[in-house]
Short mmCIF file of N, CA and C and ligand atoms in Angstrom, two decimals:
data_model
loop_
_atom_site.label_atom_id
_atom_site.label_comp_id
_atom_site.label_asym_id
_atom_site.label_seq_id
_atom_site.Cartn_x
_atom_site.Cartn_y
_atom_site.Cartn_z
N UNK A 1 8.33 44.45 3.85
CA UNK A 1 7.78 43.17 3.60
C UNK A 1 7.57 42.41 4.94
N UNK A 2 6.41 41.91 5.08
CA UNK A 2 6.14 41.13 6.29
C UNK A 2 6.51 39.68 6.01
N UNK A 3 6.67 38.92 7.10
CA UNK A 3 6.90 37.46 6.95
C UNK A 3 5.79 36.76 6.17
N UNK A 4 6.09 35.85 5.30
CA UNK A 4 5.01 35.15 4.63
C UNK A 4 4.15 34.39 5.58
N UNK A 5 2.88 34.31 5.35
CA UNK A 5 1.98 33.57 6.23
C UNK A 5 2.14 32.09 5.94
N UNK A 6 1.63 31.26 6.79
CA UNK A 6 1.71 29.80 6.62
C UNK A 6 1.11 29.43 5.28
N UNK A 7 0.02 30.06 4.88
CA UNK A 7 -0.63 29.70 3.63
C UNK A 7 0.27 29.99 2.43
N UNK A 8 0.99 31.11 2.50
CA UNK A 8 1.86 31.48 1.33
C UNK A 8 3.01 30.52 1.22
N UNK A 9 3.43 29.91 2.29
CA UNK A 9 4.59 28.99 2.22
C UNK A 9 4.13 27.50 2.21
N UNK A 10 2.84 27.28 2.17
CA UNK A 10 2.36 25.90 2.21
C UNK A 10 2.92 25.11 1.03
N UNK A 11 3.27 23.83 1.28
CA UNK A 11 3.86 23.05 0.22
C UNK A 11 2.79 22.78 -0.87
N UNK A 12 3.29 22.33 -1.99
CA UNK A 12 2.38 21.88 -3.08
C UNK A 12 1.46 20.78 -2.48
N UNK A 13 0.24 20.69 -3.00
CA UNK A 13 -0.58 19.61 -2.51
C UNK A 13 0.11 18.25 -2.82
N UNK A 14 0.00 17.33 -1.86
CA UNK A 14 0.65 16.03 -2.05
C UNK A 14 -0.13 15.22 -3.07
N UNK A 15 0.49 14.14 -3.53
CA UNK A 15 -0.22 13.20 -4.44
C UNK A 15 -1.42 12.64 -3.71
N UNK A 16 -1.27 12.45 -2.40
CA UNK A 16 -2.40 11.99 -1.56
C UNK A 16 -3.61 12.93 -1.71
N UNK A 17 -3.40 14.24 -1.64
CA UNK A 17 -4.48 15.17 -1.83
C UNK A 17 -5.01 15.15 -3.21
N UNK A 18 -4.06 15.09 -4.13
CA UNK A 18 -4.43 15.20 -5.57
C UNK A 18 -5.36 14.07 -5.96
N UNK A 19 -5.18 12.85 -5.45
CA UNK A 19 -6.05 11.74 -5.89
C UNK A 19 -7.32 11.64 -5.06
N UNK A 20 -7.45 12.44 -4.04
CA UNK A 20 -8.70 12.46 -3.29
C UNK A 20 -8.63 12.00 -1.87
N UNK A 21 -7.36 11.83 -1.38
CA UNK A 21 -7.17 11.62 0.10
C UNK A 21 -7.58 10.24 0.60
N UNK A 22 -7.90 10.28 1.88
CA UNK A 22 -8.13 9.02 2.65
C UNK A 22 -9.18 8.09 2.03
N UNK A 23 -10.33 8.66 1.61
CA UNK A 23 -11.40 7.75 1.16
C UNK A 23 -10.98 6.96 -0.11
N UNK A 24 -10.14 7.62 -0.92
CA UNK A 24 -9.75 6.93 -2.17
C UNK A 24 -8.79 5.80 -1.86
N UNK A 25 -7.81 6.03 -0.99
CA UNK A 25 -6.88 4.94 -0.65
C UNK A 25 -7.63 3.86 0.13
N UNK A 26 -8.52 4.28 0.99
CA UNK A 26 -9.32 3.33 1.75
C UNK A 26 -10.07 2.40 0.79
N UNK A 27 -10.63 2.94 -0.25
CA UNK A 27 -11.38 2.17 -1.25
C UNK A 27 -10.48 1.16 -1.98
N UNK A 28 -9.32 1.61 -2.39
CA UNK A 28 -8.34 0.74 -3.12
C UNK A 28 -8.01 -0.46 -2.25
N UNK A 29 -7.65 -0.17 -0.98
CA UNK A 29 -7.15 -1.24 -0.10
C UNK A 29 -8.33 -2.18 0.30
N UNK A 30 -9.53 -1.61 0.43
CA UNK A 30 -10.69 -2.45 0.76
C UNK A 30 -10.95 -3.43 -0.40
N UNK A 31 -10.93 -2.94 -1.58
CA UNK A 31 -11.10 -3.80 -2.76
C UNK A 31 -10.02 -4.90 -2.84
N UNK A 32 -8.84 -4.49 -2.57
CA UNK A 32 -7.72 -5.44 -2.59
C UNK A 32 -7.96 -6.56 -1.58
N UNK A 33 -8.28 -6.19 -0.36
CA UNK A 33 -8.44 -7.17 0.73
C UNK A 33 -9.70 -8.06 0.54
N UNK A 34 -10.67 -7.58 -0.26
CA UNK A 34 -11.86 -8.41 -0.55
C UNK A 34 -11.41 -9.72 -1.22
N UNK A 35 -10.28 -9.66 -2.00
CA UNK A 35 -9.83 -10.84 -2.71
C UNK A 35 -8.78 -11.71 -2.02
N UNK A 36 -8.22 -11.18 -0.92
CA UNK A 36 -7.06 -11.88 -0.31
C UNK A 36 -7.48 -13.18 0.34
N UNK A 37 -8.56 -13.18 1.19
CA UNK A 37 -8.86 -14.37 1.94
C UNK A 37 -9.17 -15.58 1.07
N UNK A 38 -9.77 -15.37 -0.07
CA UNK A 38 -10.14 -16.51 -0.94
C UNK A 38 -9.07 -16.80 -2.02
N UNK A 39 -7.99 -16.05 -2.00
CA UNK A 39 -6.92 -16.33 -2.99
C UNK A 39 -6.15 -17.58 -2.60
N UNK A 40 -5.94 -18.45 -3.53
CA UNK A 40 -5.28 -19.75 -3.28
C UNK A 40 -3.95 -19.61 -2.61
N UNK A 41 -3.13 -18.62 -3.02
CA UNK A 41 -1.79 -18.46 -2.49
C UNK A 41 -1.78 -17.47 -1.29
N UNK A 42 -2.49 -16.34 -1.45
CA UNK A 42 -2.38 -15.32 -0.37
C UNK A 42 -3.25 -15.67 0.84
N UNK A 43 -4.34 -16.31 0.56
CA UNK A 43 -5.31 -16.62 1.67
C UNK A 43 -4.62 -17.32 2.85
N UNK A 44 -3.93 -18.42 2.58
CA UNK A 44 -3.27 -19.12 3.70
C UNK A 44 -2.09 -18.39 4.28
N UNK A 45 -1.60 -17.41 3.55
CA UNK A 45 -0.39 -16.70 4.01
C UNK A 45 -0.72 -15.60 5.03
N UNK A 46 -1.82 -14.91 4.80
CA UNK A 46 -2.17 -13.77 5.72
C UNK A 46 -2.76 -14.34 6.98
N UNK A 47 -2.22 -13.89 8.15
CA UNK A 47 -2.81 -14.36 9.44
C UNK A 47 -4.30 -14.14 9.48
N UNK A 48 -5.00 -15.23 9.76
CA UNK A 48 -6.47 -15.18 9.71
C UNK A 48 -7.08 -14.11 10.63
N UNK A 49 -6.45 -13.97 11.83
CA UNK A 49 -7.00 -12.97 12.74
C UNK A 49 -6.84 -11.54 12.27
N UNK A 50 -5.76 -11.34 11.47
CA UNK A 50 -5.50 -10.00 10.94
C UNK A 50 -6.44 -9.64 9.80
N UNK A 51 -6.94 -10.72 9.14
CA UNK A 51 -7.96 -10.50 8.08
C UNK A 51 -9.31 -10.28 8.80
N UNK A 52 -9.60 -11.09 9.79
CA UNK A 52 -10.87 -11.03 10.47
C UNK A 52 -11.14 -9.65 11.10
N UNK A 53 -10.12 -9.11 11.77
CA UNK A 53 -10.34 -7.83 12.48
C UNK A 53 -9.93 -6.67 11.58
N UNK A 54 -9.55 -6.96 10.39
CA UNK A 54 -9.14 -5.97 9.36
C UNK A 54 -7.91 -5.13 9.77
N UNK A 55 -7.13 -5.69 10.67
CA UNK A 55 -5.91 -4.95 11.07
C UNK A 55 -4.91 -4.95 9.97
N UNK A 56 -4.82 -6.05 9.18
CA UNK A 56 -3.89 -6.09 8.04
C UNK A 56 -4.29 -5.01 7.01
N UNK A 57 -5.62 -4.90 6.81
CA UNK A 57 -6.13 -3.88 5.85
C UNK A 57 -5.75 -2.49 6.34
N UNK A 58 -5.87 -2.26 7.59
CA UNK A 58 -5.61 -0.94 8.15
C UNK A 58 -4.13 -0.58 8.00
N UNK A 59 -3.27 -1.60 8.22
CA UNK A 59 -1.78 -1.33 8.12
C UNK A 59 -1.41 -0.97 6.66
N UNK A 60 -1.95 -1.68 5.68
CA UNK A 60 -1.59 -1.34 4.30
C UNK A 60 -2.16 0.04 3.93
N UNK A 61 -3.43 0.28 4.38
CA UNK A 61 -4.04 1.55 4.10
C UNK A 61 -3.20 2.72 4.69
N UNK A 62 -2.85 2.63 5.97
CA UNK A 62 -2.14 3.72 6.60
C UNK A 62 -0.72 3.89 6.01
N UNK A 63 -0.14 2.74 5.64
CA UNK A 63 1.16 2.84 5.00
C UNK A 63 1.07 3.63 3.68
N UNK A 64 0.08 3.28 2.85
CA UNK A 64 0.01 3.95 1.53
C UNK A 64 -0.43 5.43 1.70
N UNK A 65 -1.25 5.67 2.68
CA UNK A 65 -1.64 7.08 3.01
C UNK A 65 -0.34 7.88 3.31
N UNK A 66 0.48 7.34 4.17
CA UNK A 66 1.70 8.01 4.58
C UNK A 66 2.65 8.15 3.41
N UNK A 67 2.78 7.06 2.64
CA UNK A 67 3.77 7.05 1.53
C UNK A 67 3.42 8.21 0.55
N UNK A 68 2.17 8.41 0.27
CA UNK A 68 1.75 9.39 -0.72
C UNK A 68 1.59 10.78 -0.15
N UNK A 69 1.94 11.00 1.11
CA UNK A 69 1.98 12.35 1.67
C UNK A 69 0.84 12.72 2.55
N UNK A 70 0.03 11.74 2.98
CA UNK A 70 -1.06 12.00 3.94
C UNK A 70 -0.60 11.85 5.37
N UNK A 71 -1.53 11.75 6.30
CA UNK A 71 -1.15 11.61 7.72
C UNK A 71 -0.17 10.49 8.00
N UNK A 72 0.71 10.67 8.99
CA UNK A 72 1.79 9.75 9.28
C UNK A 72 1.40 8.78 10.40
N UNK A 73 0.14 8.47 10.46
CA UNK A 73 -0.37 7.52 11.47
C UNK A 73 0.41 6.19 11.42
N UNK A 74 0.75 5.72 10.21
CA UNK A 74 1.43 4.45 10.08
C UNK A 74 2.68 4.42 10.98
N UNK A 75 3.53 5.40 10.80
CA UNK A 75 4.81 5.41 11.56
C UNK A 75 4.57 5.71 13.05
N UNK A 76 3.53 6.46 13.33
CA UNK A 76 3.27 6.72 14.74
C UNK A 76 2.91 5.40 15.43
N UNK A 77 2.16 4.56 14.70
CA UNK A 77 1.74 3.30 15.34
C UNK A 77 2.76 2.15 15.17
N UNK A 78 3.51 2.13 14.04
CA UNK A 78 4.33 0.99 13.69
C UNK A 78 5.83 1.32 13.65
N UNK A 79 6.19 2.59 13.69
CA UNK A 79 7.58 2.97 13.57
C UNK A 79 8.03 2.96 12.12
N UNK A 80 9.34 2.88 11.90
CA UNK A 80 9.85 2.87 10.53
C UNK A 80 9.22 1.74 9.75
N UNK A 81 8.79 1.93 8.50
CA UNK A 81 8.12 0.87 7.81
C UNK A 81 8.94 -0.46 7.67
N UNK A 82 10.21 -0.37 7.36
CA UNK A 82 11.01 -1.61 7.22
C UNK A 82 10.23 -2.74 6.55
N UNK A 83 9.71 -2.46 5.39
CA UNK A 83 8.79 -3.43 4.72
C UNK A 83 9.45 -4.73 4.35
N UNK A 84 10.69 -4.71 3.90
CA UNK A 84 11.35 -5.97 3.54
C UNK A 84 11.46 -6.85 4.76
N UNK A 85 11.85 -6.25 5.90
CA UNK A 85 11.97 -7.02 7.14
C UNK A 85 10.63 -7.52 7.55
N UNK A 86 9.60 -6.73 7.47
CA UNK A 86 8.26 -7.17 7.92
C UNK A 86 7.70 -8.30 7.02
N UNK A 87 8.22 -8.42 5.84
CA UNK A 87 7.75 -9.50 4.91
C UNK A 87 8.58 -10.75 5.09
N UNK A 88 9.68 -10.65 5.81
CA UNK A 88 10.56 -11.80 5.96
C UNK A 88 9.89 -13.08 6.50
N UNK A 89 8.90 -12.96 7.41
CA UNK A 89 8.25 -14.21 7.90
C UNK A 89 7.46 -14.92 6.79
N UNK A 90 7.20 -14.26 5.66
CA UNK A 90 6.38 -14.84 4.61
C UNK A 90 7.20 -15.15 3.39
N UNK A 91 6.80 -16.22 2.67
CA UNK A 91 7.52 -16.58 1.46
C UNK A 91 6.96 -15.73 0.32
N UNK A 92 7.72 -14.68 -0.05
CA UNK A 92 7.29 -13.82 -1.17
C UNK A 92 8.08 -14.21 -2.40
N UNK A 93 7.47 -15.14 -3.18
CA UNK A 93 8.14 -15.58 -4.40
C UNK A 93 7.37 -15.00 -5.61
N UNK A 94 7.82 -15.35 -6.81
CA UNK A 94 7.16 -14.85 -8.01
C UNK A 94 5.67 -15.13 -8.04
N UNK A 95 5.32 -16.33 -7.57
CA UNK A 95 3.91 -16.67 -7.62
C UNK A 95 3.10 -15.76 -6.68
N UNK A 96 3.60 -15.63 -5.45
CA UNK A 96 2.88 -14.74 -4.49
C UNK A 96 2.80 -13.30 -4.98
N UNK A 97 3.91 -12.85 -5.57
CA UNK A 97 3.95 -11.52 -6.13
C UNK A 97 2.88 -11.33 -7.19
N UNK A 98 2.82 -12.35 -8.07
CA UNK A 98 1.85 -12.24 -9.18
C UNK A 98 0.44 -12.22 -8.66
N UNK A 99 0.14 -13.00 -7.66
CA UNK A 99 -1.19 -12.99 -7.09
C UNK A 99 -1.53 -11.62 -6.41
N UNK A 100 -0.50 -11.13 -5.69
CA UNK A 100 -0.68 -9.85 -5.03
C UNK A 100 -1.00 -8.75 -6.02
N UNK A 101 -0.20 -8.73 -7.06
CA UNK A 101 -0.36 -7.65 -8.05
C UNK A 101 -1.68 -7.83 -8.83
N UNK A 102 -2.04 -9.09 -9.04
CA UNK A 102 -3.29 -9.40 -9.81
C UNK A 102 -4.51 -8.91 -9.02
N UNK A 103 -4.43 -8.89 -7.72
CA UNK A 103 -5.53 -8.36 -6.90
C UNK A 103 -5.48 -6.84 -6.83
N UNK A 104 -4.22 -6.30 -6.80
CA UNK A 104 -4.12 -4.85 -6.62
C UNK A 104 -4.52 -4.08 -7.91
N UNK A 105 -4.22 -4.69 -9.03
CA UNK A 105 -4.55 -4.00 -10.28
C UNK A 105 -6.00 -3.54 -10.43
N UNK A 106 -6.96 -4.47 -10.29
CA UNK A 106 -8.37 -4.01 -10.40
C UNK A 106 -8.81 -3.13 -9.21
N UNK A 107 -8.19 -3.36 -8.05
CA UNK A 107 -8.52 -2.54 -6.89
C UNK A 107 -8.11 -1.07 -7.16
N UNK A 108 -6.99 -0.92 -7.77
CA UNK A 108 -6.52 0.41 -8.10
C UNK A 108 -7.39 1.00 -9.22
N UNK A 109 -7.65 0.21 -10.26
CA UNK A 109 -8.44 0.70 -11.40
C UNK A 109 -9.81 1.14 -10.95
N UNK A 110 -10.35 0.51 -9.91
CA UNK A 110 -11.64 0.87 -9.39
C UNK A 110 -11.70 2.25 -8.77
N UNK A 111 -10.57 2.88 -8.55
CA UNK A 111 -10.54 4.17 -7.89
C UNK A 111 -10.89 5.32 -8.88
N UNK A 112 -10.88 5.03 -10.14
CA UNK A 112 -11.24 6.10 -11.11
C UNK A 112 -10.22 7.20 -11.15
N UNK A 113 -8.95 6.96 -10.96
CA UNK A 113 -7.93 7.99 -11.07
C UNK A 113 -7.72 8.35 -12.56
N UNK A 114 -7.08 9.49 -12.82
CA UNK A 114 -6.68 9.78 -14.16
C UNK A 114 -5.62 8.75 -14.59
N UNK A 115 -5.45 8.65 -15.91
CA UNK A 115 -4.47 7.71 -16.40
C UNK A 115 -3.08 7.97 -15.83
N UNK A 116 -2.75 9.25 -15.75
CA UNK A 116 -1.43 9.67 -15.22
C UNK A 116 -1.30 9.25 -13.74
N UNK A 117 -2.34 9.54 -12.93
CA UNK A 117 -2.29 9.19 -11.51
C UNK A 117 -2.22 7.68 -11.32
N UNK A 118 -2.98 6.97 -12.16
CA UNK A 118 -2.99 5.49 -12.07
C UNK A 118 -1.61 4.95 -12.35
N UNK A 119 -0.99 5.48 -13.34
CA UNK A 119 0.32 4.99 -13.81
C UNK A 119 1.37 5.27 -12.71
N UNK A 120 1.27 6.42 -12.09
CA UNK A 120 2.22 6.77 -10.99
C UNK A 120 2.04 5.85 -9.78
N UNK A 121 0.78 5.62 -9.41
CA UNK A 121 0.44 4.76 -8.26
C UNK A 121 0.95 3.34 -8.53
N UNK A 122 0.59 2.83 -9.72
CA UNK A 122 0.95 1.49 -10.11
C UNK A 122 2.47 1.32 -10.21
N UNK A 123 3.10 2.36 -10.69
CA UNK A 123 4.57 2.32 -10.79
C UNK A 123 5.24 2.04 -9.46
N UNK A 124 4.78 2.73 -8.40
CA UNK A 124 5.33 2.51 -7.06
C UNK A 124 5.00 1.09 -6.58
N UNK A 125 3.77 0.67 -6.81
CA UNK A 125 3.32 -0.63 -6.28
C UNK A 125 4.17 -1.75 -6.91
N UNK A 126 4.42 -1.69 -8.22
CA UNK A 126 5.21 -2.77 -8.88
C UNK A 126 6.68 -2.70 -8.43
N UNK A 127 7.17 -1.49 -8.25
CA UNK A 127 8.54 -1.30 -7.75
C UNK A 127 8.64 -1.93 -6.35
N UNK A 128 7.67 -1.62 -5.51
CA UNK A 128 7.73 -2.13 -4.11
C UNK A 128 7.56 -3.62 -4.10
N UNK A 129 6.70 -4.17 -4.98
CA UNK A 129 6.48 -5.60 -5.00
C UNK A 129 7.74 -6.36 -5.44
N UNK A 130 8.54 -5.72 -6.23
CA UNK A 130 9.81 -6.31 -6.65
C UNK A 130 10.80 -6.35 -5.48
N UNK A 131 10.80 -5.27 -4.72
CA UNK A 131 11.64 -5.11 -3.55
C UNK A 131 11.29 -6.14 -2.47
N UNK A 132 10.02 -6.54 -2.42
CA UNK A 132 9.54 -7.46 -1.38
C UNK A 132 9.89 -8.91 -1.63
N UNK A 133 10.28 -9.28 -2.86
CA UNK A 133 10.66 -10.67 -3.14
C UNK A 133 11.73 -11.12 -2.21
N UNK A 134 11.50 -12.33 -1.66
CA UNK A 134 12.56 -12.86 -0.74
C UNK A 134 12.77 -14.32 -0.90
N UNK A 135 12.23 -14.92 -1.99
CA UNK A 135 12.37 -16.34 -2.23
C UNK A 135 12.36 -16.68 -3.71
N UNK A 136 13.22 -17.65 -4.07
CA UNK A 136 13.30 -18.09 -5.49
C UNK A 136 12.35 -19.27 -5.76
N UNK A 137 11.72 -19.77 -4.70
CA UNK A 137 10.93 -21.01 -4.88
C UNK A 137 9.82 -20.85 -5.93
C1 LIG B 201 4.78 -8.93 -3.46
C2 LIG B 201 3.81 -9.59 -2.81
C3 LIG B 201 3.40 -9.34 -1.42
C4 LIG B 201 3.03 -10.28 -0.49
C5 LIG B 201 2.88 -11.74 -0.78
C6 LIG B 201 2.70 -9.60 0.74
C7 LIG B 201 2.31 -10.26 1.91
C8 LIG B 201 2.08 -9.65 3.12
C9 LIG B 201 1.67 -10.32 4.36
C10 LIG B 201 1.37 -11.82 4.42
C11 LIG B 201 1.57 -9.37 5.26
C12 LIG B 201 1.19 -9.61 6.76
C13 LIG B 201 -0.24 -9.22 6.90
C14 LIG B 201 -0.55 -8.58 8.19
O1 LIG B 201 -0.22 -7.37 8.36
O2 LIG B 201 -1.06 -9.26 9.06
C15 LIG B 201 1.98 -8.12 4.73
C16 LIG B 201 2.01 -6.94 5.39
C17 LIG B 201 2.23 -5.69 4.85
N1 LIG B 201 2.52 -5.48 3.53
FE1 LIG B 201 2.78 -6.89 2.09
N2 LIG B 201 2.95 -8.27 0.61
C18 LIG B 201 3.36 -8.04 -0.72
C19 LIG B 201 3.66 -6.84 -1.23
C20 LIG B 201 3.53 -5.63 -0.59
C21 LIG B 201 3.69 -4.34 -1.23
C22 LIG B 201 4.03 -4.14 -2.67
C23 LIG B 201 3.53 -3.38 -0.25
C24 LIG B 201 3.61 -1.89 -0.31
C25 LIG B 201 3.39 -1.17 -1.40
C26 LIG B 201 3.18 -4.09 0.97
C27 LIG B 201 2.92 -3.44 2.19
C28 LIG B 201 2.64 -4.12 3.32
C29 LIG B 201 2.46 -3.45 4.62
C30 LIG B 201 2.48 -1.95 4.84
C31 LIG B 201 2.25 -4.41 5.56
C32 LIG B 201 2.02 -4.27 7.05
C33 LIG B 201 3.42 -4.13 7.70
C34 LIG B 201 3.32 -3.92 9.17
O3 LIG B 201 3.23 -2.80 9.67
O4 LIG B 201 3.40 -4.94 9.93
N3 LIG B 201 3.21 -5.41 0.72
N4 LIG B 201 2.28 -8.32 3.44
#
């Protein structure tokens, strides 16, 4: 028996691959950010320059790409995600969370994933949004 080749030992395709890779996550995050600037609660919260140059959009995109098993560009550029800490400068209360999720829901639905894939993606998003809460106001 010879050593198995790289292909024979390749891991299962990631969820990232399964849902269609970079372009699909790019689309979800683009649709989400289309609504951020004009949102009554989120608009004033997101740094205007990060919306203008789309760097905020890029960070969320690369984070989700990495989370679901795609390229690890996020951590190469930003280090460990430490998302709770990175949200500390912002007041993430129930109202902000509701607005965030209300924008993400249709952005995700627009990706045309299977019901199972959509449920899995949404499950992580709602879990993470709960974890990001940092204010009772
Ligand atoms: C619960 C409501 C949330 C609010 C109000 C919120 C708000 C914000 C704001 C204001 C920023 C700074 C924007 C910028 O980068 O310039 C940010 C960054 C970010 N958020 Fe959220 N966020 C929420 C939930 C989430 C969730 C659920 C995730 C992940 C699934 C997430 C992932 C990120 C990432 C990856 C960044 C960039 C971090 C960095 O590298 O600096 N956020 N968020």
